[in-house]
Tab-separated table of N, CA and C in Angstrom:
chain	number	residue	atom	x	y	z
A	1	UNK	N	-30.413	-14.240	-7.829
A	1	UNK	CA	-29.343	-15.100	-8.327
A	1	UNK	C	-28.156	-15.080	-7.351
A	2	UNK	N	-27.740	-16.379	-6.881
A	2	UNK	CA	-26.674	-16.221	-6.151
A	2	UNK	C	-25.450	-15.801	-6.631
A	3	UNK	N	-24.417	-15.515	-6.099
A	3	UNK	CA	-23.217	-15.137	-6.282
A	3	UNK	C	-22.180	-16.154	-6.622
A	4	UNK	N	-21.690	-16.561	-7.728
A	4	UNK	CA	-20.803	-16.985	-8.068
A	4	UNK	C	-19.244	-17.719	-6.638
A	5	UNK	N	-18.999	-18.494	-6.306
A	5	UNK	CA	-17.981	-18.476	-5.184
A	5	UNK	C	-16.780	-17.495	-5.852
A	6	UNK	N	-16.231	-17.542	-7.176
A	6	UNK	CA	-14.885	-16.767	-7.169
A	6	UNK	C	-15.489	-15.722	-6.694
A	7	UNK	N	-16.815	-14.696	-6.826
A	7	UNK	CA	-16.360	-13.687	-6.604
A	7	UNK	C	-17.108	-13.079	-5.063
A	8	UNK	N	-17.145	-14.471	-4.643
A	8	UNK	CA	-17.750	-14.091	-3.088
A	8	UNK	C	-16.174	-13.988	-2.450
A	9	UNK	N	-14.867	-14.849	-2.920
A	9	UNK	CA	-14.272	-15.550	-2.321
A	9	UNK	C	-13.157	-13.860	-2.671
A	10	UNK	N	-12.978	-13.522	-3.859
A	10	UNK	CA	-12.242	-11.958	-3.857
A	10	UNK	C	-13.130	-11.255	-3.493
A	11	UNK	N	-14.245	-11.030	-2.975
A	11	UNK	CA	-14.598	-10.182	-1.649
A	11	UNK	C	-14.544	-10.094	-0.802
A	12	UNK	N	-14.292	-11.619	-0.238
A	12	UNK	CA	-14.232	-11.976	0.923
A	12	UNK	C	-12.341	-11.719	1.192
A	13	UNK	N	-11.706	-11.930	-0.136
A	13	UNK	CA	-10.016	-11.650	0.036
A	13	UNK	C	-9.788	-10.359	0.292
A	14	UNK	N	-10.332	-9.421	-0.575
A	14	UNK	CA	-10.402	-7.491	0.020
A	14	UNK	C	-10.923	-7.353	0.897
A	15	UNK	N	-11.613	-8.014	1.395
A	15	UNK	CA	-12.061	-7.619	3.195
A	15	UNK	C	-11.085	-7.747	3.524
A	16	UNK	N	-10.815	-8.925	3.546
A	16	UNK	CA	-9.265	-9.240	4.092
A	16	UNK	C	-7.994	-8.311	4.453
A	17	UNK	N	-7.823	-8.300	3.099
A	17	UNK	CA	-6.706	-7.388	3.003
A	17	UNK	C	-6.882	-6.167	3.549
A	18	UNK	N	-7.401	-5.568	3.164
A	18	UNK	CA	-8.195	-4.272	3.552
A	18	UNK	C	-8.263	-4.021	4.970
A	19	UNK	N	-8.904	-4.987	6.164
A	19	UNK	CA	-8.924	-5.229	7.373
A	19	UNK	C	-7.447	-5.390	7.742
A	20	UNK	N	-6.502	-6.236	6.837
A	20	UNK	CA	-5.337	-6.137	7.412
A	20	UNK	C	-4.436	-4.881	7.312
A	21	UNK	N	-4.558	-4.333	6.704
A	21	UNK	CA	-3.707	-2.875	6.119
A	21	UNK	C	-4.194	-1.830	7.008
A	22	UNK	N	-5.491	-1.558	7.378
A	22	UNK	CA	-6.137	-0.875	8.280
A	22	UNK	C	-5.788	-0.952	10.056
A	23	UNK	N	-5.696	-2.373	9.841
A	23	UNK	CA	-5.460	-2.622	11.719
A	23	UNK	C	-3.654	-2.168	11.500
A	24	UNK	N	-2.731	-2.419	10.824
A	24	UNK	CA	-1.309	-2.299	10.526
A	24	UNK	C	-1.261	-0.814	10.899
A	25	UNK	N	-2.076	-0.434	10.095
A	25	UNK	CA	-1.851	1.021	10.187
A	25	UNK	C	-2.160	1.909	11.540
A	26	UNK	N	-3.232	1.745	12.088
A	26	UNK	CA	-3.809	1.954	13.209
A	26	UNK	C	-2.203	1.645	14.271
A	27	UNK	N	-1.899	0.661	14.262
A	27	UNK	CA	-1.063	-0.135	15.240
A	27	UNK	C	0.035	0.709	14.943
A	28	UNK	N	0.752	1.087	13.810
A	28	UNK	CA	1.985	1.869	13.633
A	28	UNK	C	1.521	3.366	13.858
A	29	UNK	N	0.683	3.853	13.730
A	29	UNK	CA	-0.141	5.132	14.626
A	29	UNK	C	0.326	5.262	15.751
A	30	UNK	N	-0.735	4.082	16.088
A	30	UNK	CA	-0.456	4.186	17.672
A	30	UNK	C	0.721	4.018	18.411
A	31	UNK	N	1.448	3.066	17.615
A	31	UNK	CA	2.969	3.007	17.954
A	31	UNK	C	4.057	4.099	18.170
A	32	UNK	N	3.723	4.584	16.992
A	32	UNK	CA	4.663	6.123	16.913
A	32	UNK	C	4.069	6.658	15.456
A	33	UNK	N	3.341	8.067	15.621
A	33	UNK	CA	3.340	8.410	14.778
A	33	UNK	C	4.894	9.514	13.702
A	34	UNK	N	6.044	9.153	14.684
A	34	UNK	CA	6.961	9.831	14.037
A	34	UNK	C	7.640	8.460	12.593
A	35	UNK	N	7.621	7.005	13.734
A	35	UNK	CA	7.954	6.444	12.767
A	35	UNK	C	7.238	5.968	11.362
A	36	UNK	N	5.637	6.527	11.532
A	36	UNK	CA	4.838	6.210	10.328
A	36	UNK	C	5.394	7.190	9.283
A	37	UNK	N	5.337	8.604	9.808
A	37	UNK	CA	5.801	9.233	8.514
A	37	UNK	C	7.320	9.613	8.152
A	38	UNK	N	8.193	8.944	9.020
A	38	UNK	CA	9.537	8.339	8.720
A	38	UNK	C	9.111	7.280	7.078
A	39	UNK	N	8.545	6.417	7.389
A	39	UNK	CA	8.250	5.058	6.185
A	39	UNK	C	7.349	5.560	5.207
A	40	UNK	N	6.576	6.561	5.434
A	40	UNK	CA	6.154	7.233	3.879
A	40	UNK	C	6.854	8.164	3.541
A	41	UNK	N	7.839	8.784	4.185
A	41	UNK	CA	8.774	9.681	3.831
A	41	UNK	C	9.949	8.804	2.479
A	42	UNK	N	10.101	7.370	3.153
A	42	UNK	CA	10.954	6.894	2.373
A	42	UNK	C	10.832	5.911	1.157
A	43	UNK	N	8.895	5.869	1.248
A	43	UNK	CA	8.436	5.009	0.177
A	43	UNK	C	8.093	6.349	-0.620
A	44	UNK	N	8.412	7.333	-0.385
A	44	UNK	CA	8.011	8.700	-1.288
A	44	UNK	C	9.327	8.847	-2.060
A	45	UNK	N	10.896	9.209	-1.762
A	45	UNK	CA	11.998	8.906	-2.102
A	45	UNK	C	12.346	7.943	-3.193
A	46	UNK	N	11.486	6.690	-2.707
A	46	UNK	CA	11.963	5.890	-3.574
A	46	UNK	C	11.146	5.555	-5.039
A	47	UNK	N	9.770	6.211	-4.985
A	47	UNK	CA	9.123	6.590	-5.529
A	47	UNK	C	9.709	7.611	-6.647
A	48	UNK	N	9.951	8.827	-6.109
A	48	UNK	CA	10.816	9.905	-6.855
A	48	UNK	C	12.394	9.405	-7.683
A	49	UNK	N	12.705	8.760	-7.155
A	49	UNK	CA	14.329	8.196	-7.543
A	49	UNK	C	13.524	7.491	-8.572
A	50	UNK	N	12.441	6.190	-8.462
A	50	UNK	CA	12.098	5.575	-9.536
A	50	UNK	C	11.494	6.503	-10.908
A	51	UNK	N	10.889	7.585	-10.518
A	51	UNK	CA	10.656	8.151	-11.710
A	51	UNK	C	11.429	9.089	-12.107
A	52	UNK	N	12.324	9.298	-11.661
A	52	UNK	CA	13.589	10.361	-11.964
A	52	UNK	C	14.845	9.180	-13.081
A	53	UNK	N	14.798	7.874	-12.652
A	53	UNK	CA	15.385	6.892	-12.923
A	53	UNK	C	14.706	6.834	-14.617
A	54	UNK	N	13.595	6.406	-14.656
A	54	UNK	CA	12.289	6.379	-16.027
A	54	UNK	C	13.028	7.596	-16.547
A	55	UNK	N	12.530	8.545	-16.304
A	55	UNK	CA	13.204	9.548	-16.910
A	55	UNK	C	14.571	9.997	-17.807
A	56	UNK	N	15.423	9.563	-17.326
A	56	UNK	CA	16.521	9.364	-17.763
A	56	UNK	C	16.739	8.474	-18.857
A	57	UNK	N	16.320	7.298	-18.186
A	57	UNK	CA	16.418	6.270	-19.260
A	57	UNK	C	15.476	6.836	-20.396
A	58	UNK	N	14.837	7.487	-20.157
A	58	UNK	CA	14.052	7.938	-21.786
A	58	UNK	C	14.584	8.575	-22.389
A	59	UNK	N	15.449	9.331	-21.906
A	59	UNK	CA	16.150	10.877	-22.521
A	59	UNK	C	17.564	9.964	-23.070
A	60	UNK	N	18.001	8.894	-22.454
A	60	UNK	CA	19.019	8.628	-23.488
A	60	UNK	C	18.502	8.191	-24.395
């Protein structure tokens, strides 16, 4: 049975994506690996502030 196009077409979109996030990453590697974990340093931060933020707001 063939495959439906929607879901050839979101497989064919997560390749996608997937291929794109991968080569990004590779490239900011290779670029500098000080500035890669500079930018997960600060999507980690903001991460923590957001659930420190949740937090609060629950406790009032």
């Amino acid at each position: 049975m063939a495959a439906s196009p929607h879901t050839l077409s979101s497989r064919l979109l997560t390749g996608c994506v997937g291929g794109c996030v991968w080569y990004l990453e590779r490239r900011t590697i290779q670029d500098s690996p000080h500035k890669f974990l500079h930018l997960l340093r600060n999507v980690n931060k903001q991460w923590i502030t957001f659930q420190h933020f949740s937090f609060l707001k629950r406790m009032l």
